[in-house]
PDB file of C-alpha atoms and ligand atoms in Angstrom:
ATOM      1  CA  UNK A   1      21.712  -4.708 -15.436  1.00  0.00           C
ATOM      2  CA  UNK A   2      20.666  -4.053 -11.681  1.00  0.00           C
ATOM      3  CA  UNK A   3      17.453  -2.066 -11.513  1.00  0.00           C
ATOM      4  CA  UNK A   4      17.730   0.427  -9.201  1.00  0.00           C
ATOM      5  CA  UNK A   5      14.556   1.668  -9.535  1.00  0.00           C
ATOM      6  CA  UNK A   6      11.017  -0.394 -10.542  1.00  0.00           C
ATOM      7  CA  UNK A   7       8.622   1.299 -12.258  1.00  0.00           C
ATOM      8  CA  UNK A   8       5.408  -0.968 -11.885  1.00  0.00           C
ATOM      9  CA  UNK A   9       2.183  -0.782 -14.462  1.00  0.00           C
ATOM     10  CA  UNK A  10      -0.631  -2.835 -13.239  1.00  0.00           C
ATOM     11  CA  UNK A  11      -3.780  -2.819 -15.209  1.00  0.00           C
ATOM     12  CA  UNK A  12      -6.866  -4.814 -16.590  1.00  0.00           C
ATOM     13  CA  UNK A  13      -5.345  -3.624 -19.661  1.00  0.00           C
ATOM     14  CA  UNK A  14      -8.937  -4.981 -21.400  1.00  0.00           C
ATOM     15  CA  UNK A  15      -7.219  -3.600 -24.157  1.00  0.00           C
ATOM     16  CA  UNK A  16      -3.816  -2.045 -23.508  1.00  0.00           C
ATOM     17  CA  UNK A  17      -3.888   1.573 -24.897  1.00  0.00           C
ATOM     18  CA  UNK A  18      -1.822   5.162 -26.001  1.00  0.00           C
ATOM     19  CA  UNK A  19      -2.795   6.329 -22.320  1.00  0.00           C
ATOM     20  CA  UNK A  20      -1.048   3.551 -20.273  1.00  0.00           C
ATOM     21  CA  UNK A  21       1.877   3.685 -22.997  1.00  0.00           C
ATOM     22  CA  UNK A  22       2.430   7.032 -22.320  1.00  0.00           C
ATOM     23  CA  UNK A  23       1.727   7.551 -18.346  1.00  0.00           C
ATOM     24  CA  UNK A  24       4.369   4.357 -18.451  1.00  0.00           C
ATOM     25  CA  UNK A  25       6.968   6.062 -20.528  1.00  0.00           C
ATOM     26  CA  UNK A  26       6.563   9.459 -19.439  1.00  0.00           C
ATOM     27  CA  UNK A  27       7.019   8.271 -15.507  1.00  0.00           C
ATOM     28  CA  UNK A  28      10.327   6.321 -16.611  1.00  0.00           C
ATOM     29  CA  UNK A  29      11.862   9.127 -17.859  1.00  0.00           C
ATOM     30  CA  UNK A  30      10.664  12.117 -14.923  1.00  0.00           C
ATOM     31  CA  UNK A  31      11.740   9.596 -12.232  1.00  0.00           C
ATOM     32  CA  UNK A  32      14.560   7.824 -13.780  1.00  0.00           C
ATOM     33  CA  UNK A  33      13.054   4.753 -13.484  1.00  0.00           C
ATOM     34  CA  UNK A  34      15.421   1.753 -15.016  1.00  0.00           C
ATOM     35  CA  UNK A  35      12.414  -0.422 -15.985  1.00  0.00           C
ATOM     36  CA  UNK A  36       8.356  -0.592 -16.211  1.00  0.00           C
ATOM     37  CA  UNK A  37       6.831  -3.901 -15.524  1.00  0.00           C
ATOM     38  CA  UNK A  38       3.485  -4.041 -16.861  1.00  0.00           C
ATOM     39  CA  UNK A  39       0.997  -6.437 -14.979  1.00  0.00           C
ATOM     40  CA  UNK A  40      -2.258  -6.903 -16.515  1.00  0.00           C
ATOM     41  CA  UNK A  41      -4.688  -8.327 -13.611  1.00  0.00           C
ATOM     42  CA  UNK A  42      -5.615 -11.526 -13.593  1.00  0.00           C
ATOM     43  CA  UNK A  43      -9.659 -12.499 -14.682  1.00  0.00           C
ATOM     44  CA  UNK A  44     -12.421 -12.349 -11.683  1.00  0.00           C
ATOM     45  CA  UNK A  45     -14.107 -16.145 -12.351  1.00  0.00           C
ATOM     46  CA  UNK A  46     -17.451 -14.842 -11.332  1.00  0.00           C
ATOM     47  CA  UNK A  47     -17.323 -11.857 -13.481  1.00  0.00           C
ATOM     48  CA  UNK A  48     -19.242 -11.444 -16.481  1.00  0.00           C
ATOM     49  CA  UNK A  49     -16.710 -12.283 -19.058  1.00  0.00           C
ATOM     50  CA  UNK A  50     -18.295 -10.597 -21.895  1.00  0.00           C
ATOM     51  CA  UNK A  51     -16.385  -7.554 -22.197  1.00  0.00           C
ATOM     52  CA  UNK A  52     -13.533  -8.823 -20.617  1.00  0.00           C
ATOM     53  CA  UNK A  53     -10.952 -10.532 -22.786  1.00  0.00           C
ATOM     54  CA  UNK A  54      -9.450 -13.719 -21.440  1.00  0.00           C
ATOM     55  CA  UNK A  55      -6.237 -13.050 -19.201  1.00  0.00           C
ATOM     56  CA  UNK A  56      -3.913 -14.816 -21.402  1.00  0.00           C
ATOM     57  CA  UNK A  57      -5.327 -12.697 -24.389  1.00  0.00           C
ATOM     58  CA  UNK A  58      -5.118  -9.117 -22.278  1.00  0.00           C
ATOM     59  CA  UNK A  59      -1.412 -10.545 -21.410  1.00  0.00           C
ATOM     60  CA  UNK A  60      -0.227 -11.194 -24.952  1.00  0.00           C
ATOM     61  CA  UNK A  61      -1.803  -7.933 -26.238  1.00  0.00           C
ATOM     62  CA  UNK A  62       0.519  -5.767 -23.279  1.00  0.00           C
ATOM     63  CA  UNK A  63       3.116  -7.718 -24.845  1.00  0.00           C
ATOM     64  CA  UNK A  64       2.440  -6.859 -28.785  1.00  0.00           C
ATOM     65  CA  UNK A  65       2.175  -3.237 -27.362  1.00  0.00           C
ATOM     66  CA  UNK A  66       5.529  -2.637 -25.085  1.00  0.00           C
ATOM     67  CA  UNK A  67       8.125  -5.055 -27.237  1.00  0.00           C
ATOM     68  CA  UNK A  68       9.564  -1.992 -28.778  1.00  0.00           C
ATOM     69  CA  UNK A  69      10.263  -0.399 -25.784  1.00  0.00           C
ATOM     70  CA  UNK A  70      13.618  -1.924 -23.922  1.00  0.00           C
ATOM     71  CA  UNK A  71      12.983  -0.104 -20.606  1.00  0.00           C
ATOM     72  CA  UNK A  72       9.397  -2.326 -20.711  1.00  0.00           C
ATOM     73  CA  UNK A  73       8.956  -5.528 -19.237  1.00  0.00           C
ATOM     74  CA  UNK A  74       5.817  -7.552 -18.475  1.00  0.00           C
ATOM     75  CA  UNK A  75       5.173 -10.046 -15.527  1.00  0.00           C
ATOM     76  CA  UNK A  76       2.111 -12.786 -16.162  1.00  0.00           C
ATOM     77  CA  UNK A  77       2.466 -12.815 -12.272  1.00  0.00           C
ATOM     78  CA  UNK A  78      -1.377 -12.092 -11.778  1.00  0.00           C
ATOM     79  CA  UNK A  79      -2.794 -13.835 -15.269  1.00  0.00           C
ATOM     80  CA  UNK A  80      -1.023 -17.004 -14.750  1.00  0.00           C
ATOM     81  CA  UNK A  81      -3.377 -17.838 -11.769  1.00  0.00           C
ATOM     82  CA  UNK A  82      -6.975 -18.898 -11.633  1.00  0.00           C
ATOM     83  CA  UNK A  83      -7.857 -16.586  -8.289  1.00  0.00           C
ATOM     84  CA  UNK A  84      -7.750 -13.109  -8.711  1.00  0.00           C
ATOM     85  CA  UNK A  85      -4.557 -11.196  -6.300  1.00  0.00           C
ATOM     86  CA  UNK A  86      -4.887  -8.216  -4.886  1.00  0.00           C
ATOM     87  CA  UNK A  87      -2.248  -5.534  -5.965  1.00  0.00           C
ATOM     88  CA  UNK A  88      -0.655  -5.283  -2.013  1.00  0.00           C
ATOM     89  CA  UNK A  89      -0.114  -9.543  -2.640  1.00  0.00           C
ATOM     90  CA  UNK A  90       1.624  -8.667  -6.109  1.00  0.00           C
ATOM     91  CA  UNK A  91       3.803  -6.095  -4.607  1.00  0.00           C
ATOM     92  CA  UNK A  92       4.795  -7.839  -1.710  1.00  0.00           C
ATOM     93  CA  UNK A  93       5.930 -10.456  -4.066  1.00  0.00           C
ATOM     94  CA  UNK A  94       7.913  -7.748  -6.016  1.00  0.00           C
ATOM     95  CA  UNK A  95       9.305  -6.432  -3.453  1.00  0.00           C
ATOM     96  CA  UNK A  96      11.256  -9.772  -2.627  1.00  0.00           C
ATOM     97  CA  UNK A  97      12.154 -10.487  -5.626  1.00  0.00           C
ATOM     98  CA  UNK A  98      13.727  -7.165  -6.508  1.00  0.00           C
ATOM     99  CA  UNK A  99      14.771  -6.822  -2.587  1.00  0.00           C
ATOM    100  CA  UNK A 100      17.039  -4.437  -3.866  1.00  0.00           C
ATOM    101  CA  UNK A 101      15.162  -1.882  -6.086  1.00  0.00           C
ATOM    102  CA  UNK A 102      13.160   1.064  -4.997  1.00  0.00           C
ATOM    103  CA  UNK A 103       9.208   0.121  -6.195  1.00  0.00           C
ATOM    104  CA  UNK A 104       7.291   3.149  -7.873  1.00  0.00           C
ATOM    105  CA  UNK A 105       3.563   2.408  -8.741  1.00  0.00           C
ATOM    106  CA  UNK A 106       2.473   3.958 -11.760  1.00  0.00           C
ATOM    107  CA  UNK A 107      -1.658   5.040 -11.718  1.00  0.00           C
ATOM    108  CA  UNK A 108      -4.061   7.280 -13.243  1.00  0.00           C
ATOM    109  CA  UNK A 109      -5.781   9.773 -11.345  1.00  0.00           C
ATOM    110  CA  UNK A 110      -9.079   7.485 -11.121  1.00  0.00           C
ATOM    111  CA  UNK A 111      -6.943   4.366  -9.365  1.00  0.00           C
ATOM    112  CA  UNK A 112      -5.247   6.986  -7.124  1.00  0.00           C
ATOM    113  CA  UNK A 113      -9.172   8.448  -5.831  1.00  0.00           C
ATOM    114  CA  UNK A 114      -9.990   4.652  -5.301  1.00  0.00           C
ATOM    115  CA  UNK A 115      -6.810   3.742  -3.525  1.00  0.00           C
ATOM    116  CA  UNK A 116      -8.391   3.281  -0.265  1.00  0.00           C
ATOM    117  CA  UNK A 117     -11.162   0.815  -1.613  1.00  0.00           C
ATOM    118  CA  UNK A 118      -8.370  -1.555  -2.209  1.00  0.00           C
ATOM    119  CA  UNK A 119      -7.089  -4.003   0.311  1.00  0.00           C
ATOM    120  CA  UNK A 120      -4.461  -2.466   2.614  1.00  0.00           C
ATOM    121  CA  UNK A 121      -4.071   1.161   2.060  1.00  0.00           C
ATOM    122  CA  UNK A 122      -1.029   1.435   4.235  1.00  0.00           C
ATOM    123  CA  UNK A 123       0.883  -1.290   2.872  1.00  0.00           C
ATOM    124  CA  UNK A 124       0.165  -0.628  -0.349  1.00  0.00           C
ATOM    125  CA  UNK A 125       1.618   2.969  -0.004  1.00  0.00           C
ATOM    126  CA  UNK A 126       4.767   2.042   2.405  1.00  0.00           C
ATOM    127  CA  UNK A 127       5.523  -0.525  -0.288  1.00  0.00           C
ATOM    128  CA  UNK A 128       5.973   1.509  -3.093  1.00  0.00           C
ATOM    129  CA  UNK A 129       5.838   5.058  -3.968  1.00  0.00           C
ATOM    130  CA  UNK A 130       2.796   5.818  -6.053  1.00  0.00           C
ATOM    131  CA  UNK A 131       2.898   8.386  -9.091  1.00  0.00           C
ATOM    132  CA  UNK A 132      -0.938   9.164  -9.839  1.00  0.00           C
ATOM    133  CA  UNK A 133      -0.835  10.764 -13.331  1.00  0.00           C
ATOM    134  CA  UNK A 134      -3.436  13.623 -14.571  1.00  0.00           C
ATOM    135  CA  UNK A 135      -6.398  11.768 -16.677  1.00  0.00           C
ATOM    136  CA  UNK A 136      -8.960  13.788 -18.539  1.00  0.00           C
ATOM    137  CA  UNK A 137     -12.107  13.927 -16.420  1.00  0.00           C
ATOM    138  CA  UNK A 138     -10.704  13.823 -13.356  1.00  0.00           C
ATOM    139  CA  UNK A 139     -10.165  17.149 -11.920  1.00  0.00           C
ATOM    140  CA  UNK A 140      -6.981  18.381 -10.818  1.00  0.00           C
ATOM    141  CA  UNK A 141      -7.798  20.170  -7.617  1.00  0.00           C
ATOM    142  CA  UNK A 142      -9.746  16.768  -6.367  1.00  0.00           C
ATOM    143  CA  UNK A 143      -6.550  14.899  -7.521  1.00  0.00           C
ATOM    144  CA  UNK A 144      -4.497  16.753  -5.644  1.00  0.00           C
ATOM    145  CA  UNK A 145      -6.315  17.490  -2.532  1.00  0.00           C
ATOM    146  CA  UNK A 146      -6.837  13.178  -2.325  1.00  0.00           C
ATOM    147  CA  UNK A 147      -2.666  13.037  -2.503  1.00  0.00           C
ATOM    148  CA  UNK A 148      -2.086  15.685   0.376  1.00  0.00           C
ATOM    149  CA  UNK A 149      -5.045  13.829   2.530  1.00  0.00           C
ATOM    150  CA  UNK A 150      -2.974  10.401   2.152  1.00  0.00           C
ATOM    151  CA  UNK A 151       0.244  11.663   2.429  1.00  0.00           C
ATOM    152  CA  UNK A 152      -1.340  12.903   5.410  1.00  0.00           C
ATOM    153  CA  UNK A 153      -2.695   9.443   6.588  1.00  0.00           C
ATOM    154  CA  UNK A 154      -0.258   7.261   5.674  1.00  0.00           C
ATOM    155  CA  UNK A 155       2.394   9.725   6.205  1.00  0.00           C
ATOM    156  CA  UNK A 156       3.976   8.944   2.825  1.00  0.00           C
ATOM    157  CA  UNK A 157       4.768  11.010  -0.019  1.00  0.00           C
ATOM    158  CA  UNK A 158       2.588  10.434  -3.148  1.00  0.00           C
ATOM    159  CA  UNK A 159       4.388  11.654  -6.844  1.00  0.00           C
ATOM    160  CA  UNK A 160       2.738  13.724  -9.480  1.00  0.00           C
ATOM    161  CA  UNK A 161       2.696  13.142 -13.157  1.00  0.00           C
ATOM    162  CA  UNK A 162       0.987  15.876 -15.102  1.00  0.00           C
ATOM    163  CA  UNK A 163       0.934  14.501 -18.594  1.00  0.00           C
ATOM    164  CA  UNK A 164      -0.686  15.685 -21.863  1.00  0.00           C
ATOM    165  CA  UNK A 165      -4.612  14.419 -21.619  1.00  0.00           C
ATOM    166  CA  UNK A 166      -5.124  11.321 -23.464  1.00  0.00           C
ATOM    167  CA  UNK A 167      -8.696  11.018 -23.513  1.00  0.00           C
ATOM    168  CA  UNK A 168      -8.854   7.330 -24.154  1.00  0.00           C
ATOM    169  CA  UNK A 169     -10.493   4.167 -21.918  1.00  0.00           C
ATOM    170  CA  UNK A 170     -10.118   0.547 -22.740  1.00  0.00           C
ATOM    171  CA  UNK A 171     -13.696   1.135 -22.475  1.00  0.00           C
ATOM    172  CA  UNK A 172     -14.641   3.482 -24.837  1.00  0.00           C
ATOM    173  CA  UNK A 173     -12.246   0.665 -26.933  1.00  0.00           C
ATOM    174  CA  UNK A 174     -13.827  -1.293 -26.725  1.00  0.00           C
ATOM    175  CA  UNK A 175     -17.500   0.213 -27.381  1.00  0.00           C
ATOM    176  CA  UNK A 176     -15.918   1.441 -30.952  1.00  0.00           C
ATOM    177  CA  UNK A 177     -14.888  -2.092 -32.191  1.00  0.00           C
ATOM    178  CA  UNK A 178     -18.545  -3.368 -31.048  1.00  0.00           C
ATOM    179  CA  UNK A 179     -20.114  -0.372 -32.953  1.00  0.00           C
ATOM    180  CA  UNK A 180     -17.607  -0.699 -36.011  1.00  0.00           C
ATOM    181  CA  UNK A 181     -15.586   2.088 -35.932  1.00  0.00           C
ATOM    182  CA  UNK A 182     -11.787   2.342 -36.133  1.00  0.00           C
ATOM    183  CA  UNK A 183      -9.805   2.436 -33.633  1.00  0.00           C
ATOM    184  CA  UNK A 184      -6.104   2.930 -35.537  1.00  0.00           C
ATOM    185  CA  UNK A 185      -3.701   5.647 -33.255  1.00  0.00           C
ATOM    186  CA  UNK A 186      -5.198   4.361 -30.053  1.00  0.00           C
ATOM    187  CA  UNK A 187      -3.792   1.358 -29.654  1.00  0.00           C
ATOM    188  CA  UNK A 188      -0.565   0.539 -31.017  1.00  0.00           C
ATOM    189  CA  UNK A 189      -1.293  -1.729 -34.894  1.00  0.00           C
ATOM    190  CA  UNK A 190       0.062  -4.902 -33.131  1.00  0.00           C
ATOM    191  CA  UNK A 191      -2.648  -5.347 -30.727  1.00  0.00           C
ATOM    192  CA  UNK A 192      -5.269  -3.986 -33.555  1.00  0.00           C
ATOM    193  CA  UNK A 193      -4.060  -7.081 -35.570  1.00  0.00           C
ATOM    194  CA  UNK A 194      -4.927  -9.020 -32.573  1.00  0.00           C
ATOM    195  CA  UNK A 195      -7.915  -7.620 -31.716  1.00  0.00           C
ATOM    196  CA  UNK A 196      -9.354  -8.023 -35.294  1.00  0.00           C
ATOM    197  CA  UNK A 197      -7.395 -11.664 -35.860  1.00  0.00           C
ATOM    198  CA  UNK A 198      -9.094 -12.822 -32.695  1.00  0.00           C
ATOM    199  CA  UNK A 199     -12.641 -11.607 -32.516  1.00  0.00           C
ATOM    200  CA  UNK A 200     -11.997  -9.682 -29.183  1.00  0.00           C
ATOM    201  CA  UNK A 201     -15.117  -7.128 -27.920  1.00  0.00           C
ATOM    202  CA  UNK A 202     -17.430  -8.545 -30.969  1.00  0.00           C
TER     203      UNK A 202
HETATM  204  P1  ATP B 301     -11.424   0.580 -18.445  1.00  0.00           P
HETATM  205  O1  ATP B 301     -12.158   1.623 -19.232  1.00  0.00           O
HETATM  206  O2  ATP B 301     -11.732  -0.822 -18.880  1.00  0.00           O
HETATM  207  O3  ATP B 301     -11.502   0.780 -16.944  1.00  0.00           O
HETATM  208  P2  ATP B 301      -8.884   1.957 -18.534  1.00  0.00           P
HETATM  209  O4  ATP B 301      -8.639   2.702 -19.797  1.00  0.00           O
HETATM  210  O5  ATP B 301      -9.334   2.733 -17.329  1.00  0.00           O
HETATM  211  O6  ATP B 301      -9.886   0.750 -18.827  1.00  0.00           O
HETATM  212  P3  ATP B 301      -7.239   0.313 -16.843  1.00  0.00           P
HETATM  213  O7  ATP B 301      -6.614  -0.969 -17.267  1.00  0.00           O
HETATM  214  O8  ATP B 301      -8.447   0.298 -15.981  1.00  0.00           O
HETATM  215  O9  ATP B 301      -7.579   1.151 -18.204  1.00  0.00           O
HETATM  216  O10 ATP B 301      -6.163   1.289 -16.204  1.00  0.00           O
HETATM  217  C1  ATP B 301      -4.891   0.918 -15.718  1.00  0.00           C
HETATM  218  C2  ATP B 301      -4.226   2.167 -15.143  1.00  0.00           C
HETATM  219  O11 ATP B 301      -3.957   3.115 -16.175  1.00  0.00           O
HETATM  220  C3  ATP B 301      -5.094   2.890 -14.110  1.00  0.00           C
HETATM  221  O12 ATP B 301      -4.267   3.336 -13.042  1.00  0.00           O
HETATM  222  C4  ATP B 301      -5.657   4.066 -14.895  1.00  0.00           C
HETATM  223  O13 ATP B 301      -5.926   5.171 -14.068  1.00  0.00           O
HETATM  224  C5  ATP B 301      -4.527   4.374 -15.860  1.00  0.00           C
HETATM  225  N1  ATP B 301      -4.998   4.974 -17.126  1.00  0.00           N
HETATM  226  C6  ATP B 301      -5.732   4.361 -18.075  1.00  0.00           C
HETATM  227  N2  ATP B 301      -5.988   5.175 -19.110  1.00  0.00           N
HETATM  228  C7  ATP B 301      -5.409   6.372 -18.805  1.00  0.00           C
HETATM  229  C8  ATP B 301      -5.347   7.637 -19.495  1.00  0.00           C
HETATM  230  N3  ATP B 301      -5.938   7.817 -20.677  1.00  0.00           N
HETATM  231  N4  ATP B 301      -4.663   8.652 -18.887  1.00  0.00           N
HETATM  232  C9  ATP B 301      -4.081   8.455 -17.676  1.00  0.00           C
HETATM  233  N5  ATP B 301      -4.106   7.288 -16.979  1.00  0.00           N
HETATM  234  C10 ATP B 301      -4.765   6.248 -17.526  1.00  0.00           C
HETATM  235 MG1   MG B 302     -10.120   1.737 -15.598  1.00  0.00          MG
END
């Protein structure tokens, strides 16, 4: 099948959850994307590797999650490498190997307020369109003043996804399996299983 258009999820994904599901499925479907690629980041060696799951781990758990979903793919194009890339690297990759599709970059409203903390602002957003979608506790008006200032900028339009609040973090995940409390309907059972089978955020 040729993908015309590339829907791309990146993430820490530290666990996948219902929130990136959904922004992911619900930006497929308003912008007719033909597939989502799901790229969990790769692990920072110095980091503190406490409460972050090993990459291979995050990577099979994005996989448990989206291998009901046809229109999902997932690329170990970041967690098959020791150093940790930078998302403009990634795309630029992407964007030779599907010379031919149109890139989208799929974000919640707290990557798209970062965006120009990360390495090559104007790449990044000539390289792909981004779609920043609504995320509980990040107000709208802020949201959408940040997309007219970098369309502005980078003279680039910047796509909107309002979508019903999901008010879950991989964080607050992860801070409910260390305290003992369920976490069923947030995650899809799959990565639960995991989680539980292999001792993850203990
Ligand atoms: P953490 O709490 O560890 O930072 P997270 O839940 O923010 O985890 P990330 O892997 O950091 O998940 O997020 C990947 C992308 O998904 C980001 O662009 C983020 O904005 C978006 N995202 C995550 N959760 C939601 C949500 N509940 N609603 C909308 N967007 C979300
Ligand atoms: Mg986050």
């Amino acid at each position: 099948m040729k993908i015309k258009k590339l829907g791309i999820m990146g993430g820490t994904f530290n666990p996948i959850h219902i929130g990136h599901l959904m922004i992911a499925e619900q930006s497929r479907k308003k912008f007719n994307l033909d597939k989502v690629i799901f790229i969990p980041t790769g692990s920072p060696p110095h980091k503190d590797e406490k409460q972050l799951a090993n990459a291979l781990d995050r990577y099979i758990m994005t996989i448990l999650a989206t291998s009901d979903n046809n229109n999902f793919m997932v690329s170990d194009i970041e967690t098959n490498r020791y150093k940790t890339s930078y998302t403009v690297d990634t795309l630029e990759l992407l964007s030779q190997k599907y010379k031919d599709s149109e890139l989208f970059f799929i974000t919640g409203a707290d990557s798209i307020l970062d965006i120009e903390n990360w390495k090559n602002t104007n790449k990044l957003l000539n390289i792909c369109t981004f779609i920043a979608a609504t995320r509980p506790g990040y107000n709208v008006e802020n949201v959408m003043a940040q997309i007219r200032k970098l369309e502005e900028k980078y003279n680039k339009k910047i796509s909107y996804l309002t979508i019903a609040p999901v008010d879950i973090s991989s964080t607050q995940i992860r801070k409910r399996i260390f305290e003992g409390e369920t976490i069923k309907y947030m995650t899809p059972d799959p990565v639960i299983n995991y989680i539980y089978n292999k001792n993850l955020y203990k």
